Structures are given as structure tokens and as C-alpha cells.
Amino acid sequence: MVCEERIIAADVLKAMAHPVRLGVIEILADGERTVTQLYEELGCSQSMMSQQLKILCQQKLVDIRKEGTQKYCSLCNRDFLKLFDCMHRHLRRFLNFQD
Amino acid sequence: MVCEERIIAADVLKAMAHPVRLGVIEILADGERTVTQLYEELGCSQSMMSQQLKILCQQKLVDIRKEGTQKYCSLCNRDFLKLFDCMHRHLRRFLNFQD
DNA sequence: TAATGATATTATTATATCGATATATTTGGC
DNA sequence: GCCAAATATATCGATATAATAATATCATTA
């Protein structure tokens, strides 16, 4: 990776580095959801969800399609889901995370 | 992942989400380096490197061993290197990154 | 066309991060 | 004990991010 590439990669990582945004990705791993479903399931405000989704879309982590008055969210790139297993193990092995 | 876990996972991701810190991980993938080697290779200041290494160590991404007056840095968890391939592809496929 | 449900935007405040500079600490050799 | 090399810490202004509340937009339906 060249320097310029690392700057962009850092932005993608930053977009994932937030508990709500990680929650969104995790839920969407299971399939499409509307914006309302997402913020209800994650217990955050509608405004918060809208802002976090914007960040995820900018980095092309989440895709949104419109259907009438609702918007359906889905993952752009399921490849990143590997990261969750990896992280899961890291927290337990290196950061003593207890279930 | 439960909510508490996502907060910690977000901290780990944040620790990676910086061009210099990504550079460190990339270089260390190739093997151990001293602090001086790292900041020279990445072209940043000694102070900057020391600060960034601290963040990487806190999240147990990098390990440091002392030998005399120098410190040798290495990766704690090579598992995260997968992320680089993944990111490489994401930048090209979804964010139109040109080499 | 007015009301309603779904979502987005804006503004604000608090807090965190960045990058630079200056200074401190530690260690080994003399 | 003193010096130099290697590394760490403290501070500071600038910028970015977070969280919340208030308001706006947009599409549907009555």
C-alpha cells in the first residue's frame, strides 16, 4: 500500500470504527433492513442512524435502495464480515474480553 | 457481538484507522523493526511514531520488546493482515482507487 | 391538499484526535 | 558521573467527531 492508499483505507476503517456502525454492519449481514428497523433494533435515535448510515454509504460499506417512503439498507461488500471473526478472537485472546 | 463488545471493537478499529499506524502494521508484517527504522521508513517524526506506537500497543496490535537502548516492534496478531487484502480490493472495486 | 410516517439536514455543544514542538527519560559507553 | 543515542511525555492550537435536539424534506394516502 502506498501512502495515498493508506489515507483512504484509514477513512474506510474509521467508518467502521463506531459501535452503532458496527451494529449496522452486523445486522445487515443477516439481510436487508429499513432505516427504522435498524435504529429500533440498535436502540438509537432516528437522526443518529441517518447520520451513521451516511458515513457507511460514503465508504461504500452500505448500499441503500428506495422503495416508496422507505429505504432499504444492505451490505455492499460482505468481504469485510471476515473482520468480525477476527475481531472476536482478538478481543478474547489479547484484550481479555469476557462474554 | 453485544453492545459492550462493539465499543471495544470500535476502539481496536480506531487504532488501525490512521495512515501512519496502517503503515506500521504493513511494515511489521515483514518482520521486526526498531522505532527508528519505523519512523525513517515512514517519513514521520520520532515523537509522532512514539505516540502512534502507544496507541497500537494499547489495543494489542503491536508488541514491543526492549534490547539495550532500542525497542523492537512486532505484530501481536497477524490475523488482521487479512484485512489488508480485503481493503485493497474494496478500494479498487468500490472506491475506484487507481494505482 | 392536509396529515402522516419515514428519513435527512442543520445547528450546537462537548469531547477527542491531529500534528508539531519542546522537553524529559532511559541506557550504554567512556 | 557525563555524554550521546533512542525513546517517551507534555503541551498546545487546529481540526474532527460525537451526541442531541430541532427542523426540514419527501412520499403516501385520506
PDB file of C-alpha atoms (C1' of nucleotides) in Angstrom:
ATOM      1  CA  MET A   1       0.000   0.000   0.000  1.00  0.00           C
ATOM      2  CA  VAL A   2       1.301   3.393  -0.945  1.00  0.00           C
ATOM      3  CA  CYS A   3       0.810   6.425   1.286  1.00  0.00           C
ATOM      4  CA  GLU A   4      -2.209   7.818  -0.571  1.00  0.00           C
ATOM      5  CA  GLU A   5      -3.874   4.447  -0.376  1.00  0.00           C
ATOM      6  CA  ARG A   6      -3.402   4.265   3.373  1.00  0.00           C
ATOM      7  CA  ILE A   7      -5.185   7.567   3.810  1.00  0.00           C
ATOM      8  CA  ILE A   8      -8.230   6.236   2.014  1.00  0.00           C
ATOM      9  CA  ALA A   9      -8.039   2.892   3.792  1.00  0.00           C
ATOM     10  CA  ALA A  10      -7.931   4.761   7.099  1.00  0.00           C
ATOM     11  CA  ASP A  11     -11.148   6.523   6.151  1.00  0.00           C
ATOM     12  CA  VAL A  12     -12.848   3.211   5.458  1.00  0.00           C
ATOM     13  CA  LEU A  13     -11.685   1.843   8.804  1.00  0.00           C
ATOM     14  CA  LYS A  14     -12.838   4.994  10.561  1.00  0.00           C
ATOM     15  CA  ALA A  15     -16.252   4.488   9.023  1.00  0.00           C
ATOM     16  CA  MET A  16     -16.437   1.081  10.679  1.00  0.00           C
ATOM     17  CA  ALA A  17     -14.918   2.210  13.965  1.00  0.00           C
ATOM     18  CA  HIS A  18     -18.081   3.127  15.823  1.00  0.00           C
ATOM     19  CA  PRO A  19     -20.351   0.908  17.898  1.00  0.00           C
ATOM     20  CA  VAL A  20     -23.539   1.869  16.092  1.00  0.00           C
ATOM     21  CA  ARG A  21     -21.957   1.494  12.685  1.00  0.00           C
ATOM     22  CA  LEU A  22     -20.540  -1.896  13.617  1.00  0.00           C
ATOM     23  CA  GLY A  23     -24.017  -2.841  14.794  1.00  0.00           C
ATOM     24  CA  VAL A  24     -25.476  -1.836  11.451  1.00  0.00           C
ATOM     25  CA  ILE A  25     -22.990  -3.977   9.570  1.00  0.00           C
ATOM     26  CA  GLU A  26     -23.652  -6.909  11.843  1.00  0.00           C
ATOM     27  CA  ILE A  27     -27.401  -6.692  11.426  1.00  0.00           C
ATOM     28  CA  LEU A  28     -27.168  -6.256   7.692  1.00  0.00           C
ATOM     29  CA  ALA A  29     -25.034  -9.397   7.499  1.00  0.00           C
ATOM     30  CA  ASP A  30     -28.322 -11.156   8.116  1.00  0.00           C
ATOM     31  CA  GLY A  31     -30.055  -9.345   5.258  1.00  0.00           C
ATOM     32  CA  GLU A  32     -31.712  -6.129   4.201  1.00  0.00           C
ATOM     33  CA  ARG A  33     -33.320  -3.791   6.756  1.00  0.00           C
ATOM     34  CA  THR A  34     -35.164  -0.489   6.647  1.00  0.00           C
ATOM     35  CA  VAL A  35     -33.719   2.526   8.437  1.00  0.00           C
ATOM     36  CA  THR A  36     -36.428   2.267  11.094  1.00  0.00           C
ATOM     37  CA  GLN A  37     -35.715  -1.383  11.715  1.00  0.00           C
ATOM     38  CA  LEU A  38     -32.068  -0.549  12.208  1.00  0.00           C
ATOM     39  CA  TYR A  39     -32.475   2.188  14.757  1.00  0.00           C
ATOM     40  CA  GLU A  40     -35.137   0.294  16.654  1.00  0.00           C
ATOM     41  CA  GLU A  41     -33.023  -2.817  16.788  1.00  0.00           C
ATOM     42  CA  LEU A  42     -29.965  -0.877  17.887  1.00  0.00           C
ATOM     43  CA  GLY A  43     -31.846   1.427  20.230  1.00  0.00           C
ATOM     44  CA  CYS A  44     -30.592   4.721  18.913  1.00  0.00           C
ATOM     45  CA  SER A  45     -32.341   7.807  17.578  1.00  0.00           C
ATOM     46  CA  GLN A  46     -33.547   8.149  14.026  1.00  0.00           C
ATOM     47  CA  SER A  47     -31.298  11.126  13.483  1.00  0.00           C
ATOM     48  CA  MET A  48     -28.266   9.289  14.754  1.00  0.00           C
ATOM     49  CA  MET A  49     -28.991   6.355  12.449  1.00  0.00           C
ATOM     50  CA  SER A  50     -29.411   8.594   9.458  1.00  0.00           C
ATOM     51  CA  GLN A  51     -26.054  10.201  10.107  1.00  0.00           C
ATOM     52  CA  GLN A  52     -24.242   6.940  10.671  1.00  0.00           C
ATOM     53  CA  LEU A  53     -25.727   5.414   7.533  1.00  0.00           C
ATOM     54  CA  LYS A  54     -24.472   8.354   5.538  1.00  0.00           C
ATOM     55  CA  ILE A  55     -20.937   7.652   6.712  1.00  0.00           C
ATOM     56  CA  LEU A  56     -21.248   3.954   5.869  1.00  0.00           C
ATOM     57  CA  CYS A  57     -22.585   4.756   2.410  1.00  0.00           C
ATOM     58  CA  GLN A  58     -19.828   7.240   1.662  1.00  0.00           C
ATOM     59  CA  GLN A  59     -17.269   4.495   2.136  1.00  0.00           C
ATOM     60  CA  LYS A  60     -19.400   2.095   0.120  1.00  0.00           C
ATOM     61  CA  LEU A  61     -19.886  -0.233   3.030  1.00  0.00           C
ATOM     62  CA  VAL A  62     -23.658   0.018   2.866  1.00  0.00           C
ATOM     63  CA  ASP A  63     -25.975   0.428  -0.058  1.00  0.00           C
ATOM     64  CA  ILE A  64     -29.423   1.993   0.147  1.00  0.00           C
ATOM     65  CA  ARG A  65     -32.327   1.486  -2.189  1.00  0.00           C
ATOM     66  CA  LYS A  66     -35.505   3.443  -2.044  1.00  0.00           C
ATOM     67  CA  GLU A  67     -38.931   1.874  -2.122  1.00  0.00           C
ATOM     68  CA  GLY A  68     -41.777   4.287  -1.687  1.00  0.00           C
ATOM     69  CA  THR A  69     -41.399   6.086   1.572  1.00  0.00           C
ATOM     70  CA  GLN A  70     -38.883   3.674   2.996  1.00  0.00           C
ATOM     71  CA  LYS A  71     -35.235   2.947   2.391  1.00  0.00           C
ATOM     72  CA  TYR A  72     -33.732  -0.472   2.457  1.00  0.00           C
ATOM     73  CA  CYS A  73     -30.157  -0.902   3.569  1.00  0.00           C
ATOM     74  CA  SER A  74     -27.818  -3.726   2.668  1.00  0.00           C
ATOM     75  CA  LEU A  75     -24.121  -4.510   2.671  1.00  0.00           C
ATOM     76  CA  CYS A  76     -22.038  -3.538  -0.361  1.00  0.00           C
ATOM     77  CA  ASN A  77     -19.167  -5.805   0.451  1.00  0.00           C
ATOM     78  CA  ARG A  78     -19.642  -8.911   2.522  1.00  0.00           C
ATOM     79  CA  ASP A  79     -15.915  -9.476   2.423  1.00  0.00           C
ATOM     80  CA  PHE A  80     -15.494  -7.319   5.499  1.00  0.00           C
ATOM     81  CA  LEU A  81     -17.562  -9.723   7.558  1.00  0.00           C
ATOM     82  CA  LYS A  82     -14.412 -11.809   7.982  1.00  0.00           C
ATOM     83  CA  LEU A  83     -13.194  -8.972  10.115  1.00  0.00           C
ATOM     84  CA  PHE A  84     -15.803  -9.779  12.743  1.00  0.00           C
ATOM     85  CA  ASP A  85     -14.465 -13.263  13.440  1.00  0.00           C
ATOM     86  CA  CYS A  86     -11.003 -11.870  13.514  1.00  0.00           C
ATOM     87  CA  MET A  87     -12.016  -9.141  15.931  1.00  0.00           C
ATOM     88  CA  HIS A  88     -13.971 -11.548  18.079  1.00  0.00           C
ATOM     89  CA  ARG A  89     -10.870 -13.639  18.562  1.00  0.00           C
ATOM     90  CA  HIS A  90      -8.633 -10.637  19.104  1.00  0.00           C
ATOM     91  CA  LEU A  91     -10.800  -9.290  21.925  1.00  0.00           C
ATOM     92  CA  ARG A  92     -10.737 -12.619  23.718  1.00  0.00           C
ATOM     93  CA  ARG A  93      -7.176 -13.614  23.087  1.00  0.00           C
ATOM     94  CA  PHE A  94      -5.446 -10.278  23.507  1.00  0.00           C
ATOM     95  CA  LEU A  95      -7.803  -7.947  25.324  1.00  0.00           C
ATOM     96  CA  ASN A  96      -9.307 -10.374  27.848  1.00  0.00           C
ATOM     97  CA  PHE A  97     -12.827  -9.693  26.781  1.00  0.00           C
ATOM     98  CA  GLN A  98     -15.294 -11.723  28.845  1.00  0.00           C
ATOM     99  CA  ASP A  99     -18.641 -12.774  27.443  1.00  0.00           C
TER     100      ASP A  99
ATOM    101  CA  MET B   1     -21.424  -9.133  19.230  1.00  0.00           C
ATOM    102  CA  VAL B   2     -23.117  -7.491  22.137  1.00  0.00           C
ATOM    103  CA  CYS B   3     -23.113  -3.727  22.613  1.00  0.00           C
ATOM    104  CA  GLU B   4     -20.205  -3.618  25.071  1.00  0.00           C
ATOM    105  CA  GLU B   5     -18.134  -5.707  22.713  1.00  0.00           C
ATOM    106  CA  ARG B   6     -18.786  -3.345  19.836  1.00  0.00           C
ATOM    107  CA  ILE B   7     -17.451  -0.433  21.841  1.00  0.00           C
ATOM    108  CA  ILE B   8     -14.161  -2.244  22.382  1.00  0.00           C
ATOM    109  CA  ALA B   9     -14.036  -3.472  18.800  1.00  0.00           C
ATOM    110  CA  ALA B  10     -14.545   0.110  17.657  1.00  0.00           C
ATOM    111  CA  ASP B  11     -11.517   1.145  19.705  1.00  0.00           C
ATOM    112  CA  VAL B  12      -9.390  -1.507  18.032  1.00  0.00           C
ATOM    113  CA  LEU B  13     -10.530  -0.374  14.606  1.00  0.00           C
ATOM    114  CA  LYS B  14      -9.871   3.255  15.513  1.00  0.00           C
ATOM    115  CA  ALA B  15      -6.348   2.253  16.464  1.00  0.00           C
ATOM    116  CA  MET B  16      -5.826   0.932  12.942  1.00  0.00           C
ATOM    117  CA  ALA B  17      -7.611   3.816  11.236  1.00  0.00           C
ATOM    118  CA  HIS B  18      -4.669   6.117  10.667  1.00  0.00           C
ATOM    119  CA  PRO B  19      -2.240   6.224   7.740  1.00  0.00           C
ATOM    120  CA  VAL B  20       0.884   6.061   9.887  1.00  0.00           C
ATOM    121  CA  ARG B  21      -0.483   3.272  12.040  1.00  0.00           C
ATOM    122  CA  LEU B  22      -1.523   1.302   8.959  1.00  0.00           C
ATOM    123  CA  GLY B  23       1.983   1.842   7.648  1.00  0.00           C
ATOM    124  CA  VAL B  24       3.466   0.456  10.835  1.00  0.00           C
ATOM    125  CA  ILE B  25       1.339  -2.677  10.624  1.00  0.00           C
ATOM    126  CA  GLU B  26       2.251  -3.138   6.999  1.00  0.00           C
ATOM    127  CA  ILE B  27       5.965  -2.831   7.631  1.00  0.00           C
ATOM    128  CA  LEU B  28       5.850  -5.101  10.661  1.00  0.00           C
ATOM    129  CA  ALA B  29       4.128  -7.735   8.548  1.00  0.00           C
ATOM    130  CA  ASP B  30       7.557  -8.204   7.049  1.00  0.00           C
ATOM    131  CA  GLY B  31       9.231  -8.649  10.440  1.00  0.00           C
ATOM    132  CA  GLU B  32      10.514  -6.859  13.499  1.00  0.00           C
ATOM    133  CA  ARG B  33      11.708  -3.235  13.314  1.00  0.00           C
ATOM    134  CA  THR B  34      13.133  -0.707  15.746  1.00  0.00           C
ATOM    135  CA  VAL B  35      11.263   2.521  16.424  1.00  0.00           C
ATOM    136  CA  THR B  36      13.854   4.460  14.468  1.00  0.00           C
ATOM    137  CA  GLN B  37      13.554   2.169  11.461  1.00  0.00           C
ATOM    138  CA  LEU B  38       9.800   2.672  11.516  1.00  0.00           C
ATOM    139  CA  TYR B  39       9.782   6.453  11.544  1.00  0.00           C
ATOM    140  CA  GLU B  40      12.543   6.683   8.997  1.00  0.00           C
ATOM    141  CA  GLU B  41      10.837   4.288   6.654  1.00  0.00           C
ATOM    142  CA  LEU B  42       7.513   6.077   7.035  1.00  0.00           C
ATOM    143  CA  GLY B  43       8.991   9.563   6.997  1.00  0.00           C
ATOM    144  CA  CYS B  44       7.422  10.875  10.154  1.00  0.00           C
ATOM    145  CA  SER B  45       8.868  12.370  13.311  1.00  0.00           C
ATOM    146  CA  GLN B  46      10.191  10.325  16.199  1.00  0.00           C
ATOM    147  CA  SER B  47       7.639  11.834  18.518  1.00  0.00           C
ATOM    148  CA  MET B  48       4.769  11.049  16.176  1.00  0.00           C
ATOM    149  CA  MET B  49       5.937   7.441  15.885  1.00  0.00           C
ATOM    150  CA  SER B  50       6.220   7.046  19.616  1.00  0.00           C
ATOM    151  CA  GLN B  51       2.665   8.278  20.055  1.00  0.00           C
ATOM    152  CA  GLN B  52       1.231   6.111  17.328  1.00  0.00           C
ATOM    153  CA  LEU B  53       3.016   3.041  18.649  1.00  0.00           C
ATOM    154  CA  LYS B  54       1.498   3.638  22.047  1.00  0.00           C
ATOM    155  CA  ILE B  55      -1.981   3.515  20.535  1.00  0.00           C
ATOM    156  CA  LEU B  56      -1.181   0.312  18.654  1.00  0.00           C
ATOM    157  CA  CYS B  57       0.221  -1.313  21.793  1.00  0.00           C
ATOM    158  CA  GLN B  58      -2.781  -0.355  23.892  1.00  0.00           C
ATOM    159  CA  GLN B  59      -5.013  -2.311  21.547  1.00  0.00           C
ATOM    160  CA  LYS B  60      -2.516  -5.168  21.482  1.00  0.00           C
ATOM    161  CA  LEU B  61      -1.887  -4.803  17.799  1.00  0.00           C
ATOM    162  CA  VAL B  62       1.824  -4.275  18.283  1.00  0.00           C
ATOM    163  CA  ASP B  63       4.219  -5.717  20.813  1.00  0.00           C
ATOM    164  CA  ILE B  64       7.447  -4.062  21.901  1.00  0.00           C
ATOM    165  CA  ARG B  65      10.488  -5.680  23.400  1.00  0.00           C
ATOM    166  CA  LYS B  66      13.406  -3.805  24.800  1.00  0.00           C
ATOM    167  CA  GLU B  67      17.001  -4.538  23.940  1.00  0.00           C
ATOM    168  CA  GLY B  68      19.521  -2.141  25.384  1.00  0.00           C
ATOM    169  CA  THR B  69      18.718   1.341  24.288  1.00  0.00           C
ATOM    170  CA  GLN B  70      16.463   0.264  21.453  1.00  0.00           C
ATOM    171  CA  LYS B  71      12.970  -1.134  21.216  1.00  0.00           C
ATOM    172  CA  TYR B  72      11.914  -3.740  18.741  1.00  0.00           C
ATOM    173  CA  CYS B  73       8.347  -3.716  17.469  1.00  0.00           C
ATOM    174  CA  SER B  74       6.429  -6.651  16.071  1.00  0.00           C
ATOM    175  CA  LEU B  75       2.850  -7.644  15.336  1.00  0.00           C
ATOM    176  CA  CYS B  76       0.811  -9.253  18.116  1.00  0.00           C
ATOM    177  CA  ASN B  77      -1.794 -10.675  15.840  1.00  0.00           C
ATOM    178  CA  ARG B  78      -1.055 -11.455  12.235  1.00  0.00           C
ATOM    179  CA  ASP B  79      -4.672 -12.370  11.753  1.00  0.00           C
ATOM    180  CA  PHE B  80      -5.506  -8.769  10.959  1.00  0.00           C
ATOM    181  CA  LEU B  81      -3.263  -8.855   7.914  1.00  0.00           C
ATOM    182  CA  LYS B  82      -6.152 -10.447   6.046  1.00  0.00           C
ATOM    183  CA  LEU B  83      -7.808  -7.104   6.375  1.00  0.00           C
ATOM    184  CA  PHE B  84      -5.253  -5.574   4.038  1.00  0.00           C
ATOM    185  CA  ASP B  85      -6.175  -7.777   1.099  1.00  0.00           C
ATOM    186  CA  CYS B  86      -9.768  -7.137   1.814  1.00  0.00           C
ATOM    187  CA  MET B  87      -9.218  -3.385   1.956  1.00  0.00           C
ATOM    188  CA  HIS B  88      -7.076  -3.431  -1.162  1.00  0.00           C
ATOM    189  CA  ARG B  89      -9.915  -4.991  -3.104  1.00  0.00           C
ATOM    190  CA  HIS B  90     -12.540  -2.714  -1.565  1.00  0.00           C
ATOM    191  CA  LEU B  91     -10.678   0.425  -2.598  1.00  0.00           C
ATOM    192  CA  ARG B  92     -10.416  -0.767  -6.157  1.00  0.00           C
ATOM    193  CA  ARG B  93     -13.798  -2.342  -6.570  1.00  0.00           C
ATOM    194  CA  PHE B  94     -15.954   0.146  -4.694  1.00  0.00           C
ATOM    195  CA  LEU B  95     -13.990   3.347  -4.333  1.00  0.00           C
ATOM    196  CA  ASN B  96     -12.302   3.499  -7.749  1.00  0.00           C
ATOM    197  CA  PHE B  97      -8.844   3.693  -6.347  1.00  0.00           C
ATOM    198  CA  GLN B  98      -6.237   3.941  -9.101  1.00  0.00           C
ATOM    199  CA  ASP B  99      -2.727   2.656  -8.627  1.00  0.00           C
TER     200      ASP B  99
ATOM    201  C1'  DT C   1     -54.259  19.413  -0.244  1.00  0.00           C
ATOM    202  C1'  DA C   2     -53.555  18.346   4.523  1.00  0.00           C
ATOM    203  C1'  DA C   3     -51.912  14.968   7.530  1.00  0.00           C
ATOM    204  C1'  DT C   4     -48.775  11.354   8.484  1.00  0.00           C
ATOM    205  C1'  DG C   5     -44.864   8.262   8.516  1.00  0.00           C
ATOM    206  C1'  DA C   6     -40.074   7.738   7.006  1.00  0.00           C
ATOM    207  C1'  DT C   7     -35.901   9.819   6.548  1.00  0.00           C
ATOM    208  C1'  DA C   8     -32.494  13.812   6.125  1.00  0.00           C
ATOM    209  C1'  DT C   9     -30.361  18.081   7.425  1.00  0.00           C
ATOM    210  C1'  DT C  10     -28.755  21.623  10.394  1.00  0.00           C
ATOM    211  C1'  DA C  11     -27.075  23.680  14.480  1.00  0.00           C
ATOM    212  C1'  DT C  12     -24.938  23.278  18.722  1.00  0.00           C
ATOM    213  C1'  DT C  13     -22.050  21.781  22.312  1.00  0.00           C
ATOM    214  C1'  DA C  14     -18.795  18.712  24.203  1.00  0.00           C
ATOM    215  C1'  DT C  15     -15.099  15.881  23.576  1.00  0.00           C
ATOM    216  C1'  DA C  16     -11.410  13.647  21.079  1.00  0.00           C
ATOM    217  C1'  DT C  17      -7.788  13.497  17.727  1.00  0.00           C
ATOM    218  C1'  DC C  18      -4.003  15.504  14.934  1.00  0.00           C
ATOM    219  C1'  DG C  19       0.448  17.266  14.224  1.00  0.00           C
ATOM    220  C1'  DA C  20       4.053  19.974  15.823  1.00  0.00           C
ATOM    221  C1'  DT C  21       7.316  21.475  19.166  1.00  0.00           C
ATOM    222  C1'  DA C  22       9.685  21.358  23.265  1.00  0.00           C
ATOM    223  C1'  DT C  23      11.319  18.789  26.991  1.00  0.00           C
ATOM    224  C1'  DA C  24      12.185  14.558  29.652  1.00  0.00           C
ATOM    225  C1'  DT C  25      13.736   9.840  30.466  1.00  0.00           C
ATOM    226  C1'  DT C  26      16.497   5.809  29.881  1.00  0.00           C
ATOM    227  C1'  DT C  27      20.506   3.215  28.633  1.00  0.00           C
ATOM    228  C1'  DG C  28      25.206   2.167  27.318  1.00  0.00           C
ATOM    229  C1'  DG C  29      29.837   3.627  26.707  1.00  0.00           C
ATOM    230  C1'  DC C  30      33.600   6.366  28.140  1.00  0.00           C
TER     231       DC C  30
ATOM    232  C1'  DG D   1      29.372  10.923  36.667  1.00  0.00           C
ATOM    233  C1'  DC D   2      28.819  12.721  31.825  1.00  0.00           C
ATOM    234  C1'  DC D   3      27.573  12.375  27.050  1.00  0.00           C
ATOM    235  C1'  DA D   4      25.031  10.738  23.151  1.00  0.00           C
ATOM    236  C1'  DA D   5      21.563   7.886  21.103  1.00  0.00           C
ATOM    237  C1'  DA D   6      16.951   6.042  21.451  1.00  0.00           C
ATOM    238  C1'  DT D   7      12.576   6.686  23.001  1.00  0.00           C
ATOM    239  C1'  DA D   8       8.736   8.876  25.790  1.00  0.00           C
ATOM    240  C1'  DT D   9       5.881  12.534  27.621  1.00  0.00           C
ATOM    241  C1'  DA D  10       3.634  17.131  27.936  1.00  0.00           C
ATOM    242  C1'  DT D  11       1.597  20.868  25.897  1.00  0.00           C
ATOM    243  C1'  DC D  12      -0.960  23.489  22.525  1.00  0.00           C
ATOM    244  C1'  DG D  13      -3.698  25.237  18.649  1.00  0.00           C
ATOM    245  C1'  DA D  14      -6.289  23.397  14.958  1.00  0.00           C
ATOM    246  C1'  DT D  15      -9.476  20.340  13.330  1.00  0.00           C
ATOM    247  C1'  DA D  16     -12.623  16.420  13.526  1.00  0.00           C
ATOM    248  C1'  DT D  17     -16.044  13.588  15.663  1.00  0.00           C
ATOM    249  C1'  DA D  18     -19.927  12.595  18.792  1.00  0.00           C
ATOM    250  C1'  DA D  19     -24.478  13.134  20.531  1.00  0.00           C
ATOM    251  C1'  DT D  20     -28.659  15.574  20.848  1.00  0.00           C
ATOM    252  C1'  DA D  21     -32.422  18.483  19.641  1.00  0.00           C
ATOM    253  C1'  DA D  22     -34.969  20.965  16.382  1.00  0.00           C
ATOM    254  C1'  DT D  23     -36.469  21.424  11.909  1.00  0.00           C
ATOM    255  C1'  DA D  24     -36.947  20.140   7.040  1.00  0.00           C
ATOM    256  C1'  DT D  25     -37.999  17.126   3.139  1.00  0.00           C
ATOM    257  C1'  DC D  26     -40.397  13.662   0.732  1.00  0.00           C
ATOM    258  C1'  DA D  27     -43.789  10.227  -0.498  1.00  0.00           C
ATOM    259  C1'  DT D  28     -48.210   8.252   0.523  1.00  0.00           C
ATOM    260  C1'  DT D  29     -52.891   8.276   1.498  1.00  0.00           C
ATOM    261  C1'  DA D  30     -57.228  10.088   3.168  1.00  0.00           C
TER     262       DA D  30
END
